[in-house]
mmCIF file of C-alpha atoms and ligand atoms in Angstrom:
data_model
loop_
_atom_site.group_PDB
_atom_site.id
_atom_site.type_symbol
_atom_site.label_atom_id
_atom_site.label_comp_id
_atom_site.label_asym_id
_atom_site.label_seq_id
_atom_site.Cartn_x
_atom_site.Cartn_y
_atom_site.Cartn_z
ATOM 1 C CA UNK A 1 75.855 170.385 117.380
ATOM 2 C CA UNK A 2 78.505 167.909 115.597
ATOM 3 C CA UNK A 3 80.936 169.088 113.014
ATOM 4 C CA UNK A 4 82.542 166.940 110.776
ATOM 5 C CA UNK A 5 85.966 166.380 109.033
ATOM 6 C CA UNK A 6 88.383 164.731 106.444
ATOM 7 C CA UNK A 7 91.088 164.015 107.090
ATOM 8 C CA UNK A 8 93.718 163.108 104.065
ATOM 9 C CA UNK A 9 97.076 161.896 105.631
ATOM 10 C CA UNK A 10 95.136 160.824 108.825
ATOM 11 C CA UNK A 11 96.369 157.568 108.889
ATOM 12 C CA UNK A 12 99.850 159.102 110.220
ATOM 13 C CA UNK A 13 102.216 161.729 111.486
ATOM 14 C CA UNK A 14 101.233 165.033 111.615
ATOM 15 C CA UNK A 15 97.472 164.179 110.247
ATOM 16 C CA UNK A 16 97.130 161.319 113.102
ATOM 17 C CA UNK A 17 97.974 163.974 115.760
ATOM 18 C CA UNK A 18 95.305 166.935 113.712
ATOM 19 C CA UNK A 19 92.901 163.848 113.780
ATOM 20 C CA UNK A 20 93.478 163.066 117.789
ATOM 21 C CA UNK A 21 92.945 166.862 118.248
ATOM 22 C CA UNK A 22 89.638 166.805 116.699
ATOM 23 C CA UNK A 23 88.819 164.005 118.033
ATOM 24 C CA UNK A 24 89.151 165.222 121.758
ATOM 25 C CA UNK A 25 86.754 168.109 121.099
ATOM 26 C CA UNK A 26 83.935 165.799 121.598
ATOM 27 C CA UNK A 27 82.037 167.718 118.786
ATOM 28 C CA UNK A 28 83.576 166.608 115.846
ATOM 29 C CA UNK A 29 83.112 163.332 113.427
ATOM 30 C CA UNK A 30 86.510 162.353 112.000
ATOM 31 C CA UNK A 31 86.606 160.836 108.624
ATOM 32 C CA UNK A 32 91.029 159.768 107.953
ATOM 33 C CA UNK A 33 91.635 158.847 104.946
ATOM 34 C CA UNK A 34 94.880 156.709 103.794
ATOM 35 C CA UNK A 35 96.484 154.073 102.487
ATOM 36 C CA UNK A 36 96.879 151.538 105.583
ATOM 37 C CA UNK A 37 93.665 149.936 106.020
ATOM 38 C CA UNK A 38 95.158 148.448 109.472
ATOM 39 C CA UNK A 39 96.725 152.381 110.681
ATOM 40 C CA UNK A 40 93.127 153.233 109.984
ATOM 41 C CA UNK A 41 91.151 151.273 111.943
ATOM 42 C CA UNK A 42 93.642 151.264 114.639
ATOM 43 C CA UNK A 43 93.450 154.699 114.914
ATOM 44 C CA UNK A 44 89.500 155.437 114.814
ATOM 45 C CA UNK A 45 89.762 152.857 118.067
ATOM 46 C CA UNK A 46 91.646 156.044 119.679
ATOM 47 C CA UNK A 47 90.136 158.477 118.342
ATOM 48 C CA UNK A 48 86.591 156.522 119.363
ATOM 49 C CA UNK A 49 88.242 156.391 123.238
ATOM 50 C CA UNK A 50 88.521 159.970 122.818
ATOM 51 C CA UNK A 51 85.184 160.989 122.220
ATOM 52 C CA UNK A 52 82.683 157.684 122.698
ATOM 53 C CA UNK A 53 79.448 159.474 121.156
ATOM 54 C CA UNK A 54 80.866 160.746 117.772
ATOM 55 C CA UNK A 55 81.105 158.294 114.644
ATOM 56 C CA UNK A 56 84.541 158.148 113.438
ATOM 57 C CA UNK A 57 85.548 156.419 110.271
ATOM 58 C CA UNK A 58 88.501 155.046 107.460
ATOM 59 C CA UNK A 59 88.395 155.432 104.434
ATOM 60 C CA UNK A 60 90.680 153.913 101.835
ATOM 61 C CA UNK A 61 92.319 156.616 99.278
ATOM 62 C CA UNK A 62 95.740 156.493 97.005
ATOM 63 C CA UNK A 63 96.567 160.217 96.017
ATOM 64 C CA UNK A 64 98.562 158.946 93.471
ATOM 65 C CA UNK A 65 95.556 158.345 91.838
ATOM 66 C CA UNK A 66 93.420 161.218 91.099
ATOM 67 C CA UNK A 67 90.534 159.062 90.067
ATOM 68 C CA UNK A 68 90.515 157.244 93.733
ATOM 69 C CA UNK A 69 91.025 161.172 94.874
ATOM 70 C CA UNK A 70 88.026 161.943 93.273
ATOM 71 C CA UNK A 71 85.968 158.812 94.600
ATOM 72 C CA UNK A 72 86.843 160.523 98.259
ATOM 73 C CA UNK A 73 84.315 163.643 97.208
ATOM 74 C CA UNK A 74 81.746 161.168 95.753
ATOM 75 C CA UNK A 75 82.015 159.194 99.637
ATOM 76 C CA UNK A 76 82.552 162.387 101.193
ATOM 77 C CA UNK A 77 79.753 164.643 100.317
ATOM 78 C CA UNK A 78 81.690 168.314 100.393
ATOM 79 C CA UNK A 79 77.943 169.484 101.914
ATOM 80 C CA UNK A 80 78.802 167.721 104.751
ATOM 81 C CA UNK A 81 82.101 168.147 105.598
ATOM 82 C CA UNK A 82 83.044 171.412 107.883
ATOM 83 C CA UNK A 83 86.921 170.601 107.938
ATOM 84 C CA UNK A 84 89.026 168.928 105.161
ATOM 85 C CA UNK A 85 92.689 168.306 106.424
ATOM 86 C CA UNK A 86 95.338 167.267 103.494
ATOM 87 C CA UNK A 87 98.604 165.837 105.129
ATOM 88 C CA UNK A 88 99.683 163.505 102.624
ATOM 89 C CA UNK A 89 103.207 163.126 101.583
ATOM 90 C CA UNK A 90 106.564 161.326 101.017
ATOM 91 C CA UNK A 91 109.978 162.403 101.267
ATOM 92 C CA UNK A 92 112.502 160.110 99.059
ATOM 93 C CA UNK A 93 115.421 160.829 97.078
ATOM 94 C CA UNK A 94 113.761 159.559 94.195
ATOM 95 C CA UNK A 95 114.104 161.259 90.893
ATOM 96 C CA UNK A 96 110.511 162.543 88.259
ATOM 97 C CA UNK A 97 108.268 159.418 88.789
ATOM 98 C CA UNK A 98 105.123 159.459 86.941
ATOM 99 C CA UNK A 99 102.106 158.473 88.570
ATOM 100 C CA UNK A 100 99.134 156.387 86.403
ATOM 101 C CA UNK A 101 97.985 160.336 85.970
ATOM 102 C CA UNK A 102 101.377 161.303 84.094
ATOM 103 C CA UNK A 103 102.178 163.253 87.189
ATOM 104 C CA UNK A 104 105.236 163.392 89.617
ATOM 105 C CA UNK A 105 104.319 161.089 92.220
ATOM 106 C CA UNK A 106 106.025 163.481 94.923
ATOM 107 C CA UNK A 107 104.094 166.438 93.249
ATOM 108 C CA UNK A 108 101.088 164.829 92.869
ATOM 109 C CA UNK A 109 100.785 164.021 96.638
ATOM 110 C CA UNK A 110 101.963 167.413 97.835
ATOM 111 C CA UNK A 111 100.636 169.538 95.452
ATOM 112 C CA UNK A 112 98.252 168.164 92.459
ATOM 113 C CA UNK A 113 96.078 165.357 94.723
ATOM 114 C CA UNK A 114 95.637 168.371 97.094
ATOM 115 C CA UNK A 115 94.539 171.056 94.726
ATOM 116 C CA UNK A 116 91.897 168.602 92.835
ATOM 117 C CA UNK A 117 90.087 167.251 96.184
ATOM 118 C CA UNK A 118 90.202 171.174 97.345
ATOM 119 C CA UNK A 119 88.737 171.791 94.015
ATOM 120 C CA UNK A 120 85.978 168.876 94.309
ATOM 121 C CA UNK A 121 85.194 170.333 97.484
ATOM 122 C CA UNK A 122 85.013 174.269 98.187
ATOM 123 C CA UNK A 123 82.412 175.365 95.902
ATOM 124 C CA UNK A 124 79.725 172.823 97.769
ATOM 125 C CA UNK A 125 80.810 173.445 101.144
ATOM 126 C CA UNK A 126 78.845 175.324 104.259
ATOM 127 C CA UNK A 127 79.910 178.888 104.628
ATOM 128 C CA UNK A 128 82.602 179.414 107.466
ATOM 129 C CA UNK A 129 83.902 175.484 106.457
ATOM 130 C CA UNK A 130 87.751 175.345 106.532
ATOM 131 C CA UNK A 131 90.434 173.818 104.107
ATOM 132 C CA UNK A 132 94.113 173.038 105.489
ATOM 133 C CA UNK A 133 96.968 171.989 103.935
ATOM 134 C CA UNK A 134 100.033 171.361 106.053
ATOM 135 C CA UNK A 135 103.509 170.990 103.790
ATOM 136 C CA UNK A 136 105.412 174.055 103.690
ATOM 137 C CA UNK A 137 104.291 177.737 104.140
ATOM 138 C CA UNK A 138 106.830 180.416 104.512
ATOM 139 C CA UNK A 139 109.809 178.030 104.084
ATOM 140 C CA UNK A 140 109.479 177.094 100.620
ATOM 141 C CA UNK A 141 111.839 178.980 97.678
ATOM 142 C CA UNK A 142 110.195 180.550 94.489
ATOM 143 C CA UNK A 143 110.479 177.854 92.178
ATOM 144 C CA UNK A 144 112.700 179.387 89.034
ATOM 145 C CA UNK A 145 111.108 176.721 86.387
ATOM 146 C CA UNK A 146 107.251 177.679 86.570
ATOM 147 C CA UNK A 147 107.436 179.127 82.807
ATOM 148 C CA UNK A 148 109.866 176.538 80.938
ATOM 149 C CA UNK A 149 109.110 173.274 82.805
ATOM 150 C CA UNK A 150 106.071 173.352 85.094
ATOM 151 C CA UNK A 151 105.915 169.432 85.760
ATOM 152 C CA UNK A 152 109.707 169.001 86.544
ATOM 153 C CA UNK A 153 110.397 166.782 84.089
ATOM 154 C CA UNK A 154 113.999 168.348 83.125
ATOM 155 C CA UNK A 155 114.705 169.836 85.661
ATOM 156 C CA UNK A 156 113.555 167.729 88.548
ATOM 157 C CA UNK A 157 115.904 167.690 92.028
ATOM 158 C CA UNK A 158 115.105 167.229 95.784
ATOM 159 C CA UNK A 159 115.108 171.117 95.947
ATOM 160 C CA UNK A 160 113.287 171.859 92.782
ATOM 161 C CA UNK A 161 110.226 169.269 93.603
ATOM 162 C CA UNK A 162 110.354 170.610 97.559
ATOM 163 C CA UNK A 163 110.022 174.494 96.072
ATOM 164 C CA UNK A 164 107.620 173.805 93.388
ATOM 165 C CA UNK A 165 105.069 171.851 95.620
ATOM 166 C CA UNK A 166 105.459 174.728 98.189
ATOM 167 C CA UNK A 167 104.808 177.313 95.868
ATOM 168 C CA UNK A 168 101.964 175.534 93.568
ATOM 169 C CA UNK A 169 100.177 174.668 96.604
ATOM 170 C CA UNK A 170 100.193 178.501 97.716
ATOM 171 C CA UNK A 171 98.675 179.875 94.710
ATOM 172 C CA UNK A 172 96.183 176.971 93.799
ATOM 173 C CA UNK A 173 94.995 177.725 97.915
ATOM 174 C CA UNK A 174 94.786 181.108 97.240
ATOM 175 C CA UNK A 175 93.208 180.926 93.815
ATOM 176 C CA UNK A 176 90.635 178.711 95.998
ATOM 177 C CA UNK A 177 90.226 181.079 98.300
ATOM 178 C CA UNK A 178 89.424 183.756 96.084
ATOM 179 C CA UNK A 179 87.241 181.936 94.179
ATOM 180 C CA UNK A 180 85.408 180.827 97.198
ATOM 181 C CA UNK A 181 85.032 183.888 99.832
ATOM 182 C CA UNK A 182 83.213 182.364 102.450
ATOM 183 C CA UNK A 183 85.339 179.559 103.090
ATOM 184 C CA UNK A 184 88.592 179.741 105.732
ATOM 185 C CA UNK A 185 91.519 178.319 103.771
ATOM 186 C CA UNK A 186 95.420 177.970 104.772
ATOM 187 C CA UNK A 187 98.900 176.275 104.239
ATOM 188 C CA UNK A 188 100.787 175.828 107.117
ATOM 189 C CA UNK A 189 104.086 175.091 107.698
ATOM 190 C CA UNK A 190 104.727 172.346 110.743
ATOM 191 C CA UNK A 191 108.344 173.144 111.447
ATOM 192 C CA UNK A 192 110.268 169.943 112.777
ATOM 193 C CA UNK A 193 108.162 166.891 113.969
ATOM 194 C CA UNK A 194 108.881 163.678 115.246
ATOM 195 C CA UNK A 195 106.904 161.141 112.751
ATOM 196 C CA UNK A 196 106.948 158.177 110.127
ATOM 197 C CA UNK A 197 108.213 161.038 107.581
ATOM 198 C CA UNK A 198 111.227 159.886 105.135
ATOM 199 C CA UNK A 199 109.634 156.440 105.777
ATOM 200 C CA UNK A 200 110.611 156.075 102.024
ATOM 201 C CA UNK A 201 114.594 157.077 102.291
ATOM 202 C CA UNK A 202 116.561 154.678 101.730
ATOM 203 C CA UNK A 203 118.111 153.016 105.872
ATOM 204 C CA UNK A 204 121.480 155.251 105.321
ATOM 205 C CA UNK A 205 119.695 158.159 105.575
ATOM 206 C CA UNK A 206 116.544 157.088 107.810
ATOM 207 C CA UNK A 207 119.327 155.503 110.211
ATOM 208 C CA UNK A 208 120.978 158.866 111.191
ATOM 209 C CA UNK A 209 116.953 161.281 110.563
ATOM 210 C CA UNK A 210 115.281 158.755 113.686
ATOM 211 C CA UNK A 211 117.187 159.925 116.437
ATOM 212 C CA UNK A 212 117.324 163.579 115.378
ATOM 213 C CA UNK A 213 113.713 163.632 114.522
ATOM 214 C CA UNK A 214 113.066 161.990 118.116
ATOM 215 C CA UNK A 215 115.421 165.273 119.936
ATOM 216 C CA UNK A 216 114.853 167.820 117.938
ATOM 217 C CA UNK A 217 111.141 167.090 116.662
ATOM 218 C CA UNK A 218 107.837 168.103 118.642
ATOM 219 C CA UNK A 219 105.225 165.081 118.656
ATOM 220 C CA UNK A 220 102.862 164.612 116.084
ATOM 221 C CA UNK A 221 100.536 164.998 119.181
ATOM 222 C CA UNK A 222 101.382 168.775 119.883
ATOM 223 C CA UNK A 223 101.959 169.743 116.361
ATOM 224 C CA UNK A 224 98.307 168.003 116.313
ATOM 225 C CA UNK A 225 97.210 169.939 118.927
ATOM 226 C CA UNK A 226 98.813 173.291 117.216
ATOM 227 C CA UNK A 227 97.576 173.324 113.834
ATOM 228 C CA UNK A 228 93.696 172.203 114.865
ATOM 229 C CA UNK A 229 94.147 175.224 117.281
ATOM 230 C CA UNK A 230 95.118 177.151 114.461
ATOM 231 C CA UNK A 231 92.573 175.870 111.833
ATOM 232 C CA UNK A 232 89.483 176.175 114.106
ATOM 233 C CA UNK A 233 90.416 180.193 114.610
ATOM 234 C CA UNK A 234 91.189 180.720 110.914
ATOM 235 C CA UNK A 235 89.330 184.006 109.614
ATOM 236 C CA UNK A 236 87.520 183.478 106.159
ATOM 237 C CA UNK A 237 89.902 183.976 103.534
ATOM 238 C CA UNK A 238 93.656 182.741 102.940
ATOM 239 C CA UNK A 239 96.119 182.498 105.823
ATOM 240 C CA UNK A 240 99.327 181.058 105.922
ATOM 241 C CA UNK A 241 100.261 179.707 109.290
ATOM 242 C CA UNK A 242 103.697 178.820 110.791
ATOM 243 C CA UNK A 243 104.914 175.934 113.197
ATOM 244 C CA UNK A 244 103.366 177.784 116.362
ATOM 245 C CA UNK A 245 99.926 178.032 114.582
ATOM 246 C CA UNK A 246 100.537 181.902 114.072
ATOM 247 C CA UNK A 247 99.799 183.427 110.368
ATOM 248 C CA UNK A 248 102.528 184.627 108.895
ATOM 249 C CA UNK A 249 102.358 188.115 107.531
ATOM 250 C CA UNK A 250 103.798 188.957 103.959
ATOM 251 C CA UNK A 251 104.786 185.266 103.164
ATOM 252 C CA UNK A 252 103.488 184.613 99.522
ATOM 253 C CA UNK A 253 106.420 184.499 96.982
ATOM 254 C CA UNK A 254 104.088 184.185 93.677
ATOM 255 C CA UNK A 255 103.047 187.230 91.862
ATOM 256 C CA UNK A 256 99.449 187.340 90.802
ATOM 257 C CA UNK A 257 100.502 186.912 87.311
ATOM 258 C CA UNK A 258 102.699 183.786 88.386
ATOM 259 C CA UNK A 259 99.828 182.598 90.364
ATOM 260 C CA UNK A 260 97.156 182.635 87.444
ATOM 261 C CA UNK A 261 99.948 180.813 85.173
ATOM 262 C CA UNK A 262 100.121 178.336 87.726
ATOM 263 C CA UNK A 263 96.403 177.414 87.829
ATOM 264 C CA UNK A 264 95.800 177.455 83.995
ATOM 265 C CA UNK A 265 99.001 175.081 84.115
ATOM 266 C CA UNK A 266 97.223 172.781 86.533
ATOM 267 C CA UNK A 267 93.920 172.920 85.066
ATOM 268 C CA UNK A 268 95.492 171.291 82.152
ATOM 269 C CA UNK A 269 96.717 168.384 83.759
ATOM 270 C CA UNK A 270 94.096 167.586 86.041
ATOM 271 C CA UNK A 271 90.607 165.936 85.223
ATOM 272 C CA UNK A 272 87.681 168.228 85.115
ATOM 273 C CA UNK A 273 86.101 169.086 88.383
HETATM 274 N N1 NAP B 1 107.427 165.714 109.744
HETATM 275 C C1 NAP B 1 108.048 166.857 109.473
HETATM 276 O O1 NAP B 1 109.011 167.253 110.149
HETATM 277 C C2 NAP B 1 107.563 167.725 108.345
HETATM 278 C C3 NAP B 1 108.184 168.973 108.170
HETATM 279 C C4 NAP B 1 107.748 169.799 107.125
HETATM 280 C C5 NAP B 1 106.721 169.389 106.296
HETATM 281 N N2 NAP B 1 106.153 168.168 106.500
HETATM 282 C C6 NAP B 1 105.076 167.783 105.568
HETATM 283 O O2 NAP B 1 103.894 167.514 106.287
HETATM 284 C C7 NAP B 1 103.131 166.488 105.607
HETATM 285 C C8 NAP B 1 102.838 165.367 106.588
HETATM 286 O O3 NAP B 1 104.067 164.827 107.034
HETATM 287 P P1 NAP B 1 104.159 163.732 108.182
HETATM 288 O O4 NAP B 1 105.402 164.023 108.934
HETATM 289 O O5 NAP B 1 102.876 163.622 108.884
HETATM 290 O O6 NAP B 1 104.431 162.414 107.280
HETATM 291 P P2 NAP B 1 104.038 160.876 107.524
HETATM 292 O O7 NAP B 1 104.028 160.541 108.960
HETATM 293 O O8 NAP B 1 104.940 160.115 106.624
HETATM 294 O O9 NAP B 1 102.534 160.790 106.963
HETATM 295 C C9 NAP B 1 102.278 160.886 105.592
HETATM 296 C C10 NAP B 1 100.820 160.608 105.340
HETATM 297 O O10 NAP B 1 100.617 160.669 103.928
HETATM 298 C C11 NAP B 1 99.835 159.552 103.534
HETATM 299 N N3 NAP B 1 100.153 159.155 102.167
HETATM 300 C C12 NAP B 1 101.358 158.900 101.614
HETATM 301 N N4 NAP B 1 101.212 158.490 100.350
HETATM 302 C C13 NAP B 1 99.873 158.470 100.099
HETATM 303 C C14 NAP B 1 99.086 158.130 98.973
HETATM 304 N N5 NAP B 1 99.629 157.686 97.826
HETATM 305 N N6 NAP B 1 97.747 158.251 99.065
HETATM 306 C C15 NAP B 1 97.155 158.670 100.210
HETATM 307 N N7 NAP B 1 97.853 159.006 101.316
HETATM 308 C C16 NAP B 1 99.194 158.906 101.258
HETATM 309 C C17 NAP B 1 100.255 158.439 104.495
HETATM 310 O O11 NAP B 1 99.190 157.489 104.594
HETATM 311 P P3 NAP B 1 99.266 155.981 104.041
HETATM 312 O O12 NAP B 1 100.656 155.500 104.207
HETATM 313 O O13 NAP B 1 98.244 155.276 104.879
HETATM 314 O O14 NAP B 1 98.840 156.091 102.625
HETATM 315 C C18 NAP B 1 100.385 159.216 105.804
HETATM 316 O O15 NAP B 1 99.145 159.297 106.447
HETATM 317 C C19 NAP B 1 103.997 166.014 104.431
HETATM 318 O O16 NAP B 1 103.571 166.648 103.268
HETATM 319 C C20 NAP B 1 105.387 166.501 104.812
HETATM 320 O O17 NAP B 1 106.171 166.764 103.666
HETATM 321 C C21 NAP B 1 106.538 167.329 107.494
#
């Protein structure tokens, strides 16, 4: 029996090393998804060394547009898919940029992109199928501005668009998961890892991250390895999971109130489903 996955973000980092993982298994067809047409192809020809007899595939997405996120579920039919992985992400010290959607690009990757392909996707998958998001579980503050500016458009700051994500992503994953009982669904938190992350800083601060990231970090390999260890064993239900692919107990900071504001917030913004 074959499985098969998506993965969003697979094209680097900590999704290349979840996509390698999968790959291994020798049961599962692995679908990245990305940016970098040549990343893509270049990595299917590993992950078709690792397991010869599956099918593995590229497919072309740009989060920062939600229509192109939504052309991944018409591709991708959600029947079909056991395992959707969403990795994608920047780090900059940007300030509020809009996407073409009127969105935060740094919100819309870590937090709005995710929610609307999760949302394309759990009510037509397979009972027992499994959605992961990897960004920031249990490390994340409670973002202050939910009430009086939900899109950070005042009160945007490294901090501010780090906590919001964090906490948007938890209680649009939840709300998922509730709405959706027999699916397996979880944020996880990767701790340090040595990858292409902060690609997008400007060289002053990239200069000095490389080398720490390289002693420090674990490899996108083992964190990889970690997290698909940690997805495959997920119970039905939402989990948050830490860096060692453990859940961690008593992590949510929303209140259900907080978290229903949040999705009636997003629904707003986002296309219908
Ligand atoms: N590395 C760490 O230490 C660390 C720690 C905590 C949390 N995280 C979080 O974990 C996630 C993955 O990080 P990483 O270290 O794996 O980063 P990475 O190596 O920079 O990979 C980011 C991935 O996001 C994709 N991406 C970026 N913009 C996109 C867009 N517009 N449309 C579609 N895909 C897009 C990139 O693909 P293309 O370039 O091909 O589009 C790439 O595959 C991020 O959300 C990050 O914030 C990382």
């Amino acid at each position: 029996m074959s499985f098969r996955a998506l993965v969003v973000g697979g094209t680097s980092g900590i999704g290349h090393g979840i996509a390698l993982a999968l790959a291994k298994r020798g049961d599962v067809q692995v679908t990245i998804a990305g940016r970098s047409v040549a990343r893509g192809h270049e990595i299917v020809e590993q992950m078709s060394a690792l397991s010869p007899s599956q099918t593995h595939r590229f497919v072309s997405v740009d989060a920062f547009d939600l229509q192109s996120v939504r052309k991944l579920a018409i591709q991708n039919d959600p029947k079909d898919i056991d395992i959707l992985v969403m990795t994608q992400g920047m780090a900059t010290i940007q300030g509020y940029t809009p996407t073409r959607d009127g969105l935060d690009q740094k919100l819309q990757l870590h937090y709005f992109s995710r929610f609307f392909l999760a949302s394309l996707f759990a009510k037509s998958m397979k009972p027992n199928s499994r959605i992961f998001t990897v960004l920031s579980a249990g490390v994340h503050g409670k973002f202050q501005h939910l009430e009086d500016d939900f899109e950070l458009k005042n009160t945007y700051s490294i901090k501010n668009a780090a906590d919001a994500a964090g906490f948007y992503l938890d209680a649009g994953m939840e709300a998922i998961a509730n709405d959706c009982p027999s699916l397996a669904v979880a944020h996880a938190g990767p701790g340090f890892v040595n990858t292409n992350w902060g690609a997008e800083m400007p060289a002053w601060i990239r200069a000095p991250l490389r080398p720490l990231q390289r002693i420090f970090g674990k490899s996108a390999e083992d964190c990889g390895e970690t997290m698909t260890m940690a997805l495959l064993r997920l119970p039905t239900g939402y989990s948050l999971i830490d860096e060692n692919g453990k859940t961690i107990e008593n992590g949510i900071k929303h209140t259900r109130a907080e978290r229903d504001a949040i999705v009636q917030k997003t629904m707003l913004l986002l296309p219908d489903v």
